[in-house]
Amino acid sequence: MKPQAVAQGKGNRPLRILFAAAECHPFEKSSGIADVTSGLPRELAALGHEVEIFIPLYLKALLYPVLHDLPIYRARDFPPVKVRLGPYLYRSRIYSTRLPDSTVKVHLVDADTFQYFTAKSALASHRSLEDTFSRFAFFSKVIATIAARRRERPDVVHAHDWPAGLVPLLLTTQFYWTGIASVFTVHNVRQSEGVSPEVFYRLTRQRESRHPGLYGWAGRGLLHEGRMDLLKAGLVRADVVTTVSPSHAEELQREEYGGSYAPTLRWIAAQGGLRGILNGLDPSWLPARSPAELLADRPTNKAELQRLFDLPVDPTALLAIMTSRLTASKGYPLLPEALGRLRREGYNIQLGIASEGENGLLEHLLDQDSPQLPVRHRPWGDEPWHRLLYSGADLLLMPSHEEPCGLGQLAAQAYGTPPLVHATGGLRDTVGDEETGFVFHRYHAWDFADAIARAHRLFREEPAAWRALQERIMGLDHSWRASAQEYVELYRLAQRRAARADRYAPLPPVPVE
């Protein structure tokens, strides 16, 4: 039975939701977006809504269903879409499969020549801006056309980050008559792509006079700091903009976090169009064992983890780990000074870093290794011991300067490992100081060291309180269910905003400050 058949009324009927993103786990993953576009659609489907996901047809994504016994077939549900880019005309080629252990359809999009994605590496590849723009302009045009012209149109198109930023814009310019609501989620405002207006016109042959809104119409076009910017397109033309935590939605309105997009985001928030909803944790990361069993296994797991990191097997040492990517924004520059202070003050602490990233930064961190406070590293890779990190460590360090949501702290809590975090973004929303972890507020090495010292004292001197903290965090609900219900309410808000008579009326320009 289709979801619509069980509807209780127009306002409460199940929704048809189309996701558009550059990646989706397990078909392709280069960032946390892949976890969102996998976990959220699963939960929306479990709530009775009809969900489809569109991602590029990377070779890895095409092979995954074949290698894991999932159905995959050339899509016949929608005719090929023709897209002109520069002097060439391409037709779409789409293959359909589904999420593992789910009925949610996943559609893989490329040109019929396999021009844009199949023969290329994933999103993180180092290619020219023009090439990147062409790829995702094609991708967005295909999705917007399918959404607007299919027999059963989606109620809501949910586009994710700059690769799908053109989708809301196309729905409100070329396909404005459909009334499809759009939601745009910004995952990382620091990353966007764009091209000059001259390159944009050469590739698309679209002028402002023929397609109002594409350039700078009332501040709601692509043009941003001289570029035709894909992130800007999604921000200013979606009916509702979201990000992945309530605190990060507030932070993005300040230049420190939102950069040159901050004035635009303040304007969107003032119109009631900006929301922050926390990510959930993919079910594959949730422990299969009970809290009592996890706690009983901790001494054994800790000793095994210490051996893996080539650390002394010492049950009295506080074993801290870091799993964030090795970049400065994740707080690694705070470590040398913080560790130096803790070493001088005689704290019995061990640090294991399981991550990849900047080699120079890693070498600097490993220079801090000493018999008094050992520091070890293992590359993250695709190792089977990842769960051991959270089920064996005593403390997870996440001193990020900024963290839109963060998933590491959620996984650690599920396994009974208290996270120690800087009060930013989703870390501030999910960790309460000495309630569900440890928090430091000023981004400074000494404040970071103070928080580690507090955790060490509780671990060594108050074992009953430490055990109570572990039991408390293992009882938290990190599933997608609560967040999915918030998204359903948001989708209905987007529908109401899309139905307004003044939806396309020119609004005051975005203020430039």
C-alpha positions as MATLAB code, in Angstrom:
seq = 'MKPQAVAQGKGNRPLRILFAAAECHPFEKSSGIADVTSGLPRELAALGHEVEIFIPLYLKALLYPVLHDLPIYRARDFPPVKVRLGPYLYRSRIYSTRLPDSTVKVHLVDADTFQYFTAKSALASHRSLEDTFSRFAFFSKVIATIAARRRERPDVVHAHDWPAGLVPLLLTTQFYWTGIASVFTVHNVRQSEGVSPEVFYRLTRQRESRHPGLYGWAGRGLLHEGRMDLLKAGLVRADVVTTVSPSHAEELQREEYGGSYAPTLRWIAAQGGLRGILNGLDPSWLPARSPAELLADRPTNKAELQRLFDLPVDPTALLAIMTSRLTASKGYPLLPEALGRLRREGYNIQLGIASEGENGLLEHLLDQDSPQLPVRHRPWGDEPWHRLLYSGADLLLMPSHEEPCGLGQLAAQAYGTPPLVHATGGLRDTVGDEETGFVFHRYHAWDFADAIARAHRLFREEPAAWRALQERIMGLDHSWRASAQEYVELYRLAQRRAARADRYAPLPPVPVE';
ca = [
       0.000    0.000    0.000;
       1.368    3.405   -0.907;
       1.836    5.903    1.921;
      -0.812    8.216    0.426;
      -3.420    5.504    0.876;
      -3.149    5.666    4.656;
      -3.370    9.449    4.844;
      -5.684   10.954    7.457;
      -5.992   14.303    5.745;
      -4.123   16.614    3.437;
      -2.244   18.301    6.262;
      -1.025   15.018    7.721;
      -0.654   12.800    4.696;
       2.671   11.100    4.039;
       5.041   13.203    1.997;
       6.904   12.434   -1.212;
      10.466   13.602   -0.557;
      13.345   13.743   -3.032;
      16.918   13.984   -1.705;
      19.673   15.473   -3.892;
      23.281   15.180   -2.718;
      26.813   14.453   -3.875;
      27.144   11.349   -1.705;
      25.250    8.734    0.263;
      26.638    5.964    2.441;
      27.482    3.206    1.542;
      27.592    4.087   -2.182;
      29.966    7.029   -1.816;
      31.350    8.826    1.225;
      33.866   11.640    1.575;
      32.210   13.528    4.458;
      29.425   13.357    7.031;
      26.889   14.328    4.351;
      26.863   10.676    3.285;
      25.680    9.622    6.754;
      22.873   12.192    6.736;
      21.607   11.245    3.277;
      21.538    7.603    4.334;
      20.253    7.745    7.922;
      17.610   10.453    7.542;
      15.838    8.915    4.493;
      15.704    5.525    6.268;
      13.956    7.046    9.258;
      11.615    9.148    7.110;
      10.604    5.969    5.274;
      10.066    4.208    8.614;
       7.691    7.056    9.544;
       5.635    6.279    6.434;
       6.949    8.831    3.947;
       7.999    8.081    0.376;
      11.673    8.944   -0.118;
      14.041    8.799   -3.095;
      17.737    9.746   -3.184;
      19.651   11.087   -6.217;
      23.466   11.020   -6.176;
      26.086   11.069   -8.959;
      26.888    7.813  -10.742;
      30.429    7.341   -9.440;
      32.059    4.079  -10.433;
      32.211    2.984   -6.793;
      28.496    3.728   -6.410;
      27.717    1.723   -9.533;
      29.753   -1.261   -8.358;
      28.475   -1.343   -4.786;
      25.078   -2.936   -5.582;
      26.763   -5.517   -7.831;
      29.243   -6.504   -5.129;
      26.640   -6.589   -2.335;
      23.766   -8.375   -4.050;
      21.472   -5.356   -4.328;
      19.169   -4.910   -7.336;
      20.383   -2.381   -9.895;
      18.785   -1.551  -13.223;
      18.590    1.151  -15.860;
      15.888    3.530  -14.634;
      12.735    3.621  -16.744;
      10.608    5.676  -14.344;
      11.551    8.938  -16.040;
      12.666    9.775  -19.588;
      16.209   11.013  -20.270;
      16.775   14.699  -19.562;
      18.649   16.794  -22.143;
      21.111   19.332  -20.765;
      23.155   21.752  -22.868;
      26.524   22.791  -21.465;
      28.701   24.903  -23.742;
      28.519   23.610  -27.326;
      27.464   20.103  -26.263;
      24.089   18.508  -25.594;
      24.000   15.614  -23.130;
      21.260   13.212  -22.160;
      21.026   11.790  -18.672;
      21.640    8.127  -17.906;
      20.274    6.936  -14.567;
      20.584    3.615  -12.740;
      18.386    2.740   -9.781;
      19.070    0.627   -6.719;
      18.124    0.923   -3.031;
      19.686    1.464    0.346;
      20.782   -1.795    1.990;
      18.105   -3.232    4.304;
      15.652   -0.581    3.162;
      13.010    0.139    0.544;
      14.413    3.643   -0.112;
      15.329    4.009   -3.790;
      18.725    5.414   -4.761;
      19.146    6.829   -8.282;
      22.647    7.223   -9.765;
      22.920   10.090  -12.280;
      25.368   10.676  -15.141;
      25.332   11.632  -18.819;
      24.723    8.929  -21.426;
      28.400    9.262  -22.379;
      29.413    8.686  -18.740;
      30.920   12.133  -19.142;
      30.730   13.643  -15.684;
      30.955   11.127  -12.839;
      31.454    7.478  -13.748;
      34.972    7.903  -15.111;
      36.020   10.354  -12.384;
      36.882   10.099   -8.724;
      34.574   11.322   -5.991;
      33.639   14.813   -4.873;
      37.003   15.511   -3.275;
      38.922   15.166   -6.543;
      41.173   18.073   -7.516;
      39.719   19.254  -10.784;
      39.211   22.665  -12.360;
      36.409   24.883  -11.137;
      34.875   24.864  -14.602;
      34.840   21.065  -14.662;
      33.333   20.883  -11.175;
      30.690   23.463  -12.032;
      29.782   21.617  -15.236;
      29.388   18.319  -13.414;
      27.075   19.608  -10.725;
      25.179   21.975  -13.025;
      24.335   18.905  -15.091;
      23.444   16.910  -11.986;
      21.185   19.668  -10.616;
      19.428   20.272  -13.943;
      18.595   16.581  -14.275;
      17.122   16.404  -10.784;
      15.120   19.636  -11.052;
      13.699   18.552  -14.425;
      12.714   15.101  -13.165;
      11.101   16.570  -10.035;
       9.092   19.110  -12.048;
       7.964   16.902  -14.938;
       7.273   13.480  -13.468;
       3.669   12.392  -13.069;
       3.796   12.221   -9.270;
       5.868   15.221   -8.310;
       7.618   15.276   -4.949;
       6.132   17.487   -2.281;
       9.602   18.530   -1.143;
      13.066   18.469   -2.690;
      15.787   18.357   -0.020;
      19.127   19.473   -1.488;
      22.403   19.122    0.386;
      25.336   21.537    0.246;
      26.827   23.292   -2.774;
      26.826   20.312   -5.223;
      23.008   20.441   -5.211;
      22.709   24.199   -4.703;
      21.349   24.851   -8.181;
      18.330   22.597   -7.588;
      16.298   25.093   -5.472;
      17.200   27.890   -7.882;
      16.074   25.947  -10.959;
      12.830   24.968   -9.237;
      12.088   28.660   -8.609;
      13.097   29.999  -12.016;
      12.598   27.509  -14.839;
      10.042   25.378  -12.978;
       8.410   27.936  -10.718;
       4.913   26.838  -11.796;
       5.197   23.454  -10.073;
       4.894   24.710   -6.504;
       7.400   22.108   -5.278;
       8.808   23.103   -1.893;
      12.566   23.067   -1.439;
      14.789   22.649    1.618;
      18.529   23.292    1.462;
      20.924   21.976    4.106;
      24.322   23.645    4.405;
      26.811   21.206    5.933;
      30.018   23.169    5.442;
      29.834   26.856    4.632;
      33.611   26.915    4.145;
      33.320   24.813    1.008;
      31.623   25.991   -2.157;
      32.326   26.156   -5.869;
      31.603   28.773   -8.441;
      32.697   30.293  -11.727;
      32.855   33.773  -13.186;
      29.706   35.157  -14.847;
      31.494   34.883  -18.218;
      32.197   31.165  -17.765;
      28.678   30.640  -16.432;
      27.159   32.194  -19.527;
      29.481   30.282  -21.857;
      28.460   26.981  -20.256;
      24.728   27.621  -19.797;
      23.877   30.315  -22.378;
      21.520   31.746  -19.785;
      21.170   35.484  -19.356;
      19.420   37.377  -16.589;
      16.927   38.789  -19.090;
      15.702   35.311  -20.082;
      16.002   33.647  -16.678;
      15.245   36.170  -13.923;
      16.914   35.331  -10.658;
      19.968   33.526  -11.984;
      22.331   36.436  -11.425;
      21.605   39.070   -8.830;
      17.848   39.552   -8.814;
      16.964   41.304   -5.532;
      19.985   39.717   -3.922;
      18.643   36.239   -4.580;
      20.792   35.063   -7.472;
      24.002   33.081   -7.731;
      26.350   36.052   -7.829;
      28.511   36.165   -4.696;
      31.830   37.984   -4.467;
      32.142   38.009   -8.254;
      31.381   34.286   -8.721;
      28.276   32.413   -9.738;
      28.248   30.531   -6.446;
      26.477   27.200   -6.001;
      26.125   27.456   -2.223;
      24.626   30.940   -2.518;
      22.070   29.604   -5.016;
      20.770   27.068   -2.523;
      20.758   29.490    0.393;
      18.756   32.268   -1.226;
      16.265   30.252   -3.276;
      15.225   27.402   -0.989;
      11.986   27.842    0.936;
      13.757   26.785    4.148;
      17.488   26.560    4.906;
      18.787   24.169    7.551;
      22.066   23.243    9.111;
      22.995   20.311   11.288;
      22.626   21.727   14.817;
      20.729   24.595   16.457;
      23.921   26.216   17.783;
      25.584   26.107   14.365;
      22.547   27.843   12.842;
      23.212   30.715   15.258;
      26.969   30.662   14.696;
      26.671   30.868   10.907;
      25.088   34.289   11.244;
      28.430   35.620   12.548;
      31.361   36.269   10.215;
      33.657   34.179   12.427;
      31.757   31.076   11.312;
      29.628   32.076    8.332;
      32.296   34.154    6.593;
      31.015   36.190    3.669;
      27.716   34.281    3.760;
      26.886   35.551    7.270;
      24.864   38.616    6.098;
      22.831   36.395    3.783;
      22.200   33.893    6.587;
      21.146   36.673    8.977;
      18.686   37.862    6.351;
      17.316   34.327    5.887;
      16.956   33.906    9.655;
      15.117   37.241    9.894;
      12.618   35.928    7.321;
      12.024   32.830    9.486;
      13.745   30.558    6.985;
      16.774   29.213    8.922;
      16.650   26.163   11.195;
      19.159   23.917   12.926;
      18.363   20.213   13.436;
      20.810   17.785   15.000;
      22.042   14.806   13.034;
      21.322   11.320   14.289;
      23.660    8.359   14.464;
      23.588    5.721   11.758;
      22.242    2.435   13.196;
      25.417    0.665   12.063;
      27.323    2.653   14.709;
      25.007    1.787   17.587;
      26.293   -0.986   19.879;
      24.673   -4.393   19.620;
      25.372   -5.227   23.270;
      23.672   -3.955   26.419;
      25.217   -1.197   28.571;
      25.957   -3.718   31.341;
      27.821   -5.977   28.906;
      29.764   -3.032   27.432;
      30.868   -1.878   30.877;
      31.863   -5.401   31.891;
      34.054   -5.725   28.762;
      35.759   -2.351   29.197;
      38.899   -3.496   31.069;
      39.616   -6.137   28.413;
      38.875   -3.732   25.562;
      41.048   -1.021   27.088;
      44.029   -3.364   27.395;
      43.583   -4.492   23.782;
      43.359   -0.880   22.579;
      46.503    0.036   24.492;
      48.348   -2.811   22.792;
      47.080   -1.707   19.364;
      48.504    1.770   19.989;
      51.723    0.291   21.422;
      50.970    1.910   24.782;
      51.803    0.477   28.208;
      48.927   -1.699   29.428;
      47.979    0.300   32.504;
      44.375    0.186   33.785;
      45.018    3.219   36.038;
      46.052    5.510   33.159;
      43.366    7.695   31.576;
      43.328    6.499   27.940;
      42.206    9.400   25.726;
      41.650    9.101   21.982;
      41.114   11.468   19.069;
      39.396   10.350   15.863;
      38.776   13.719   14.152;
      40.495   14.354   10.838;
      44.014   15.761   11.249;
      43.343   19.399   10.417;
      43.834   22.588   12.393;
      40.081   23.263   12.633;
      39.657   20.078   14.698;
      41.651   21.576   17.566;
      44.937   19.706   17.158;
      47.006   22.925   17.512;
      45.848   23.104   21.151;
      47.434   19.758   21.990;
      51.175   20.554   22.339;
      50.731   23.250   24.976;
      47.937   21.362   26.774;
      49.911   18.107   26.851;
      53.038   19.908   28.006;
      51.203   21.352   30.989;
      49.583   18.011   31.914;
      52.960   16.273   31.615;
      54.638   18.799   33.916;
      51.856   18.430   36.473;
      52.250   14.643   36.528;
      48.914   13.419   35.198;
      48.801    9.725   34.239;
      47.356   10.090   30.724;
      47.860    8.241   27.438;
      46.772    9.585   24.038;
      45.949    7.539   20.943;
      45.220    9.338   17.661;
      43.327    7.332   15.028;
      43.083    9.659   12.063;
      44.429   10.843    8.730;
      45.090   14.287    7.326;
      47.980   16.744    7.393;
      51.320   14.919    7.758;
      53.158   17.966    9.079;
      50.589   18.379   11.840;
      50.884   14.709   12.790;
      54.674   14.866   12.984;
      54.421   17.867   15.276;
      51.999   15.989   17.548;
      54.160   12.863   17.701;
      57.030   15.054   18.879;
      55.024   15.386   22.115;
      55.455   11.669   22.850;
      57.257   10.969   26.137;
      57.387    8.186   28.762;
      55.434   10.418   31.156;
      52.611   11.091   28.650;
      52.835    8.791   25.610;
      51.279    9.860   22.299;
      50.679    7.273   19.565;
      49.071    7.240   16.124;
      47.337    4.741   13.858;
      45.853    5.617   10.452;
      42.073    5.435   10.319;
      41.704    3.393    7.114;
      38.985    0.731    6.915;
      40.080   -1.248    9.940;
      37.747   -3.617   11.839;
      38.883   -2.187   15.202;
      37.039    1.155   14.947;
      34.377    0.121   17.482;
      37.147   -0.798   19.908;
      38.137    2.881   19.993;
      34.843    3.805   21.652;
      34.342    0.632   23.711;
      37.897    0.630   25.138;
      38.945    4.269   25.545;
      38.231    6.277   28.697;
      37.825    9.670   27.014;
      37.232   11.050   23.503;
      38.849   14.446   22.819;
      37.054   16.777   20.376;
      38.547   20.264   20.886;
      37.289   21.497   17.496;
      37.368   25.216   16.825;
      34.103   24.723   14.931;
      31.968   21.613   14.472;
      28.601   21.928   12.691;
      27.300   18.769   14.376;
      29.888   16.052   14.945;
      29.192   12.332   15.089;
      32.205   11.106   17.049;
      30.814   12.388   20.359;
      27.509   10.607   19.708;
      29.212    7.289   18.949;
      31.420    7.643   22.030;
      28.424    8.306   24.276;
      26.600    5.272   22.882;
      29.520    3.049   23.933;
      30.041    4.694   27.328;
      33.097    6.828   26.519;
      32.610   10.400   27.797;
      33.471   13.032   25.144;
      35.473   16.132   26.049;
      34.566   18.961   23.684;
      34.943   22.642   22.922;
      31.575   24.405   23.279;
      30.814   24.983   19.614;
      28.095   23.931   17.166;
      26.623   20.503   17.680;
      29.194   19.693   20.366;
      27.618   22.342   22.575;
      24.147   20.931   21.823;
      24.984   17.310   22.641;
      27.456   17.434   25.564;
      26.713   18.853   29.001;
      29.654   19.514   31.299;
      30.040   16.631   33.786;
      26.510   15.529   32.844;
      27.065   13.868   29.469;
      30.784   14.573   29.058;
      33.176   17.464   29.660;
      33.124   20.940   28.095;
      35.565   23.851   27.859;
      34.284   27.194   26.601;
      37.282   29.388   25.742;
      39.239   28.070   22.758;
      42.610   28.049   24.484;
      45.126   25.317   25.325;
      44.966   26.009   29.069;
      41.171   25.716   29.174;
      41.493   22.486   27.197;
      44.070   21.198   29.685;
      41.846   22.197   32.628;
      38.982   20.114   31.201;
      41.254   17.072   30.726;
      42.515   17.490   34.301;
      38.926   17.561   35.603;
      38.126   14.384   33.701;
      41.301   12.746   35.038;
      40.406   13.592   38.631;
      36.879   12.184   38.282;
      38.232    9.023   36.605;
      40.918    8.417   39.276;
      39.310    9.731   42.461;
      35.555    9.161   42.043;
      35.031    5.798   40.298;
      31.352    5.636   41.317;
      30.666    9.050   39.757;
      32.605    8.035   36.635;
      30.544    4.839   36.347;
      27.326    6.853   36.766;
      28.466    9.186   33.961;
      29.082    6.199   31.662;
      25.679    4.707   32.426;
      23.995    8.058   31.855;
      25.480    8.678   28.421;
      24.734    5.123   27.262;
      21.063    5.813   27.977;
      20.890    8.750   25.552;
      18.847    8.378   22.346;
      21.028    9.156   19.324;
      18.791    7.597   16.679;
      17.470    9.575   13.712;
      13.836    9.301   14.888;
      13.530   12.574   16.812;
      15.424   14.509   14.131;
      13.354   12.923   11.348;
      10.158   14.070   13.038;
      11.569   17.595   13.214;
      12.361   17.419    9.498;
       8.793   16.368    8.715;
       7.522   19.475   10.507;
      10.091   21.515    8.591;
       9.000   20.037    5.260;
       5.414   21.043    5.997;
       6.621   24.560    6.839;
       8.452   24.640    3.490;
       5.242   23.609    1.743;
       3.373   26.483    3.366;
       6.097   28.939    2.415;
       6.143   27.611   -1.170;
       2.391   28.180   -1.443;
       2.559   31.864   -0.537;
       1.294   34.248   -3.182;
       4.391   36.431   -2.789;
       6.888   33.553   -3.073;
       8.416   35.002   -6.246;
       7.917   38.681   -5.550;
      11.185   40.626   -5.367;
      12.268   41.007   -1.761;
      14.638   43.585   -0.280;
      18.228   42.837   -1.276;
      20.381   40.858    1.078;
      22.171   43.474    3.182;
      25.885   43.813    2.620;
      27.691   44.801    5.812;
];
